[in-house]
PDB file of C-alpha atoms in Angstrom:
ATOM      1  CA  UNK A   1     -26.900 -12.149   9.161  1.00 41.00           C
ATOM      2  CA  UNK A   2     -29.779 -10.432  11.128  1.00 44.00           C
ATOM      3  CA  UNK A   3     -32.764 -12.451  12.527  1.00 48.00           C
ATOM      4  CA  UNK A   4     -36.175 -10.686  11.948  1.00 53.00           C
ATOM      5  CA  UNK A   5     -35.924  -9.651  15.485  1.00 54.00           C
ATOM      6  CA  UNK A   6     -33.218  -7.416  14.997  1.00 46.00           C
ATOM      7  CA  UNK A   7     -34.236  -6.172  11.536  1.00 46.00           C
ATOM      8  CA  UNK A   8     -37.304  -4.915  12.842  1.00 52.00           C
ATOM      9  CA  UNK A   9     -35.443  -3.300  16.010  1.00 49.00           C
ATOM     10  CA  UNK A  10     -33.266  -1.622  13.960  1.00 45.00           C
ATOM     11  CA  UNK A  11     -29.983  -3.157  14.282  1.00 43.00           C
ATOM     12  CA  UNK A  12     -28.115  -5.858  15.621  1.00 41.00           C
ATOM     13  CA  UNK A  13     -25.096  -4.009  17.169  1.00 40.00           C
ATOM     14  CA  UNK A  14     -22.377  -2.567  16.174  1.00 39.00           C
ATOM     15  CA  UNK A  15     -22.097   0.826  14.999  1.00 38.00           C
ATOM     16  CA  UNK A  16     -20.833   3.120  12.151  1.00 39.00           C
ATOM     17  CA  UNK A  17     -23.067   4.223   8.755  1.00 39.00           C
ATOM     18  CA  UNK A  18     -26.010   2.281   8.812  1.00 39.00           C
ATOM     19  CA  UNK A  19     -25.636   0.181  11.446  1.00 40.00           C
ATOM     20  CA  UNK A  20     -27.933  -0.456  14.481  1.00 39.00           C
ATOM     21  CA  UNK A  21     -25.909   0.827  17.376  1.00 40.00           C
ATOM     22  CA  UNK A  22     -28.730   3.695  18.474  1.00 41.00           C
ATOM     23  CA  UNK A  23     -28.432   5.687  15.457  1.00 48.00           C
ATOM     24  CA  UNK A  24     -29.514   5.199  11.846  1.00 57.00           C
ATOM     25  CA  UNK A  25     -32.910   2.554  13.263  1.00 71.00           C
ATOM     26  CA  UNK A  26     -35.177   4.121  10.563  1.00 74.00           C
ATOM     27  CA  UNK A  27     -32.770   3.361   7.932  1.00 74.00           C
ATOM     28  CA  UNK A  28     -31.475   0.045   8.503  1.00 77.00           C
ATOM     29  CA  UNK A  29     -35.496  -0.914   8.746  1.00 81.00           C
ATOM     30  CA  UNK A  30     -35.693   1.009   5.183  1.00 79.00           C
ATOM     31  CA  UNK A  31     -33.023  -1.124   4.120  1.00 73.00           C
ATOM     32  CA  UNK A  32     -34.271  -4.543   5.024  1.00 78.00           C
ATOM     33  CA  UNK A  33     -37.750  -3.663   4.195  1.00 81.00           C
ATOM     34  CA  UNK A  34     -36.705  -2.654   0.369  1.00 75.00           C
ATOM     35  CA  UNK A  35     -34.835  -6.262  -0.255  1.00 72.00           C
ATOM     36  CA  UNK A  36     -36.866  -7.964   1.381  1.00 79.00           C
ATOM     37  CA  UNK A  37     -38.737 -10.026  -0.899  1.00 79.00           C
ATOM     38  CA  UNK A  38     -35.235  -9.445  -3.989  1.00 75.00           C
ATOM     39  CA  UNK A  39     -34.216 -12.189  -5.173  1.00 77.00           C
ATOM     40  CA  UNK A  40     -30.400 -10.543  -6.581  1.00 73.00           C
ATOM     41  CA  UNK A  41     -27.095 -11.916  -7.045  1.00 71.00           C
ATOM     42  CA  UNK A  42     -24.719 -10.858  -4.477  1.00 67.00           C
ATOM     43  CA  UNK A  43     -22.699  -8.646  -7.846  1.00 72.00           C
ATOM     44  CA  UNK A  44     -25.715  -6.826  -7.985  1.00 77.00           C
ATOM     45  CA  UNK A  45     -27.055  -7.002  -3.816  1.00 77.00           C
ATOM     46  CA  UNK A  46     -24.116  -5.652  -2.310  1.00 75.00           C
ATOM     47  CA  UNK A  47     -22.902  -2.389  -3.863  1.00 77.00           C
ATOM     48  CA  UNK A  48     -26.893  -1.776  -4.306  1.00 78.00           C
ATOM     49  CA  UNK A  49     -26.755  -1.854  -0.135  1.00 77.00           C
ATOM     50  CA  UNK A  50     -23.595   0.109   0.224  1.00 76.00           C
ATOM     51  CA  UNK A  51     -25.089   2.743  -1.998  1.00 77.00           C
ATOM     52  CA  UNK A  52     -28.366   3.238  -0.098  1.00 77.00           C
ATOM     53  CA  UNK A  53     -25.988   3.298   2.717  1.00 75.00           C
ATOM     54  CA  UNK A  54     -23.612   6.031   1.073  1.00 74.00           C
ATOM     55  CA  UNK A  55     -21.087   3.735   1.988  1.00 74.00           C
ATOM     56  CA  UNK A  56     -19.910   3.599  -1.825  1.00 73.00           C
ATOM     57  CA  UNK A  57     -20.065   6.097  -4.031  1.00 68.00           C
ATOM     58  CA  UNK A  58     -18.869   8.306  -6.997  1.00 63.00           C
ATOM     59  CA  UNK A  59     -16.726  11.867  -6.295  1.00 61.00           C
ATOM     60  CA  UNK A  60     -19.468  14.438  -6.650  1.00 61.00           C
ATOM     61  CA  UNK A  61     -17.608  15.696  -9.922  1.00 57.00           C
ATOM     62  CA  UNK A  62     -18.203  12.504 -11.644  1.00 50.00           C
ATOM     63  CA  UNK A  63     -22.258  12.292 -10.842  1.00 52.00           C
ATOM     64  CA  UNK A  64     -22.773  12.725 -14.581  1.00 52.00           C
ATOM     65  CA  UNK A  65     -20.138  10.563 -15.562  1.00 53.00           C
ATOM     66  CA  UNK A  66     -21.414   6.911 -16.907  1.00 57.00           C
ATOM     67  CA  UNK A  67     -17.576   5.452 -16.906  1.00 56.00           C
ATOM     68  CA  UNK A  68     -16.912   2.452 -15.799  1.00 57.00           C
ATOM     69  CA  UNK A  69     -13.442   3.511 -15.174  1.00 59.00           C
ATOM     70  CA  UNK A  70     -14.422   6.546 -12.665  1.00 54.00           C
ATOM     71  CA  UNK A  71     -13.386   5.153  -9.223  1.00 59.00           C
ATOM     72  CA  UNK A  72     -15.792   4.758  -6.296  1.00 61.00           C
ATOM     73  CA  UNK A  73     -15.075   6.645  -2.965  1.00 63.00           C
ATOM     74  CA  UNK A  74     -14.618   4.165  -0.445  1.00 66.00           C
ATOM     75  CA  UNK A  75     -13.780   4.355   3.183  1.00 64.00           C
ATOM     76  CA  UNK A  76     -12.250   2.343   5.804  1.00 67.00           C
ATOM     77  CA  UNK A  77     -15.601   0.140   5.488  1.00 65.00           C
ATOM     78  CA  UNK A  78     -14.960  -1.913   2.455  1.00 69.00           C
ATOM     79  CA  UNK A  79     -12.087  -4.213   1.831  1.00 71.00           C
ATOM     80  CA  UNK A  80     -11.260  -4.305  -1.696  1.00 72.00           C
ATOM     81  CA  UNK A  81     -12.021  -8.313  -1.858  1.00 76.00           C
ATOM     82  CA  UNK A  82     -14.166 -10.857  -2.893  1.00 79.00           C
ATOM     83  CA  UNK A  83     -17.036 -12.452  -0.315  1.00 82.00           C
ATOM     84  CA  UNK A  84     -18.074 -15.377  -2.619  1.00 86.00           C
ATOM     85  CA  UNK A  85     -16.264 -18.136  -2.933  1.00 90.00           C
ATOM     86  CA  UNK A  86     -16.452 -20.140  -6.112  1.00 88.00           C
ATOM     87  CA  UNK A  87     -14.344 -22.068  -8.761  1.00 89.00           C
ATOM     88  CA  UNK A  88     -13.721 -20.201 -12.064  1.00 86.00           C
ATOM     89  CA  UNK A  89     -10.435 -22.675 -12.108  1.00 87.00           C
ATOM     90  CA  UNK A  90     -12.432 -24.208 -15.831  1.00 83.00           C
ATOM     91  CA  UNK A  91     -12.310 -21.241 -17.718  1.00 83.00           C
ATOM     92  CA  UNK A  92     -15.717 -21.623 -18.905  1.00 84.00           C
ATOM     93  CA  UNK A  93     -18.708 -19.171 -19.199  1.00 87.00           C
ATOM     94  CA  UNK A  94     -19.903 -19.499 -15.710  1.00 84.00           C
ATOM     95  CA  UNK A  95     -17.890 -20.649 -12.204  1.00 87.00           C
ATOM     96  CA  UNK A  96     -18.289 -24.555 -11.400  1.00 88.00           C
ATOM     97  CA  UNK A  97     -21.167 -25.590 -10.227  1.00 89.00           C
ATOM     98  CA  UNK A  98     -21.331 -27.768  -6.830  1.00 91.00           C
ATOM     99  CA  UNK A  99     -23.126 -30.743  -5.327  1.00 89.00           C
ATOM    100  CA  UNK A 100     -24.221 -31.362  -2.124  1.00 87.00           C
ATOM    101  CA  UNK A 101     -21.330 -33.967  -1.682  1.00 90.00           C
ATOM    102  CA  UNK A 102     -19.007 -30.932  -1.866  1.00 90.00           C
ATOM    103  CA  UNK A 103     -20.203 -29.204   0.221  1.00 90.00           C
ATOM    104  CA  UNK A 104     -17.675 -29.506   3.033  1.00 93.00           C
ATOM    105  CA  UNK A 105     -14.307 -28.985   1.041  1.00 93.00           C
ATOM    106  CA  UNK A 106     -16.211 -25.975  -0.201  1.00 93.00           C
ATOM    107  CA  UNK A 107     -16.713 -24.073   3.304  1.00 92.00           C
ATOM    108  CA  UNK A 108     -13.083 -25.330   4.292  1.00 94.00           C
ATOM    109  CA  UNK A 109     -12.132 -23.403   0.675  1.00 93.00           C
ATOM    110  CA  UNK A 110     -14.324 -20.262   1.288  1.00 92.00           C
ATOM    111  CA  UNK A 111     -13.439 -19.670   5.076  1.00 92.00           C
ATOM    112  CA  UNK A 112      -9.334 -20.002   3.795  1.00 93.00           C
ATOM    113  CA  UNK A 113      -9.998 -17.489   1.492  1.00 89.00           C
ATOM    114  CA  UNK A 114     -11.977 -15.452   3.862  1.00 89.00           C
ATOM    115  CA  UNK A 115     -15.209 -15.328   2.114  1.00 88.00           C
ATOM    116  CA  UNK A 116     -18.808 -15.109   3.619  1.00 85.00           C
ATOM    117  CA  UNK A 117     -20.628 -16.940   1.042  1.00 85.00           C
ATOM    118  CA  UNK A 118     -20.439 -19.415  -1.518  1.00 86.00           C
ATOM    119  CA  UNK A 119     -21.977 -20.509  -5.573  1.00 83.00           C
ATOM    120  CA  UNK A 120     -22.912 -22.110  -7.489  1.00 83.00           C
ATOM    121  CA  UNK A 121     -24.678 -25.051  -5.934  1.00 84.00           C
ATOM    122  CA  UNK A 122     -27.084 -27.053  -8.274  1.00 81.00           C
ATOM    123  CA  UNK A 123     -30.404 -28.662  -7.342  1.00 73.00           C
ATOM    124  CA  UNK A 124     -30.532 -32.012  -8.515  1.00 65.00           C
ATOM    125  CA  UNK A 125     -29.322 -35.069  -7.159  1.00 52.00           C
ATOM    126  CA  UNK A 126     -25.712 -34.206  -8.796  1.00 53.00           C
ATOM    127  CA  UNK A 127     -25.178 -30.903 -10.814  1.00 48.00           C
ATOM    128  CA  UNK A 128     -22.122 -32.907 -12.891  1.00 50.00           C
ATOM    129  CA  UNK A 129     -19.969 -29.937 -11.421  1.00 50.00           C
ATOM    130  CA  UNK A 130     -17.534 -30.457  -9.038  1.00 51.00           C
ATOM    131  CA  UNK A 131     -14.234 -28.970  -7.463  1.00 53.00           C
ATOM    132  CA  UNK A 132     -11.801 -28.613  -9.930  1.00 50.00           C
ATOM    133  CA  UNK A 133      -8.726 -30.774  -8.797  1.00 47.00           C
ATOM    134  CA  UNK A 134     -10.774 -32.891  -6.709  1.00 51.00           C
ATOM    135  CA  UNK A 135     -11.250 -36.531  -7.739  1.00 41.00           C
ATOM    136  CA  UNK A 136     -14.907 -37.739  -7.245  1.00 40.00           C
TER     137      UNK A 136
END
């Protein structure tokens, strides 16, 4: 992630669509600047960013389209994978949720799977959650 420093130069290396290497300043300040004060889930964050970015998008014949099943153009830039790590091992309505006491087997988890980010952590002194196969 970017400290405020380099949002508001612009960049923090690297190069390619959007990023800071000497091109694309203006935008990548646009970008920060319109999520900065979003609260969003990362479902809904993400392919909002790589939109703005024209990273991913529809073929130009399907603009019109509203199908679900019309596939995104995507380049080299996106790895068809999940970021988030989080245990939907229950089956239930929503993944597990996690406690502050879990908190280590769940970065060990997420960084095996090669994920950036983790949910669903709870509040409260225990969120009754848990890893699923874990004893407590």
């Amino acid at each position: 992630f970017l400290s405020d420093e380099q949002r508001s130069s612009g960049g923090g290396g690297g190069s390619g669509r959007g990023g800071g290497g000497g091109g694309g300043g203006k935008h990548v300040r646009e970008l920060w600047e319109c999520f900065r004060k979003t609260t969003a889930s990362d479902e809904i964050y993400f392919p909002t960013a790589l939109s703005i970015m024209g990273i991913l998008r529809r073929p130009r014949s399907d603009i019109e389209v509203e199908d679900d099943d019309v596939p995104y153009n995507i380049g080299d830039e996106i790895a068809r994978k999940r970021v988030t790590y989080c245990d939907w091992s229950t089956c239930a309505k929503n993944p597990a949720s996690f406690s502050k006491k879990d908190l280590r087997d769940v970065v060990q988890r997420g960084r095996a799977e090669g994920c950036l980010i983790a949910r669903k952590f709870g509040l409260g002194k225990d969120c009754g959650g848990g890893i699923a196969g874990k004893s407590k």
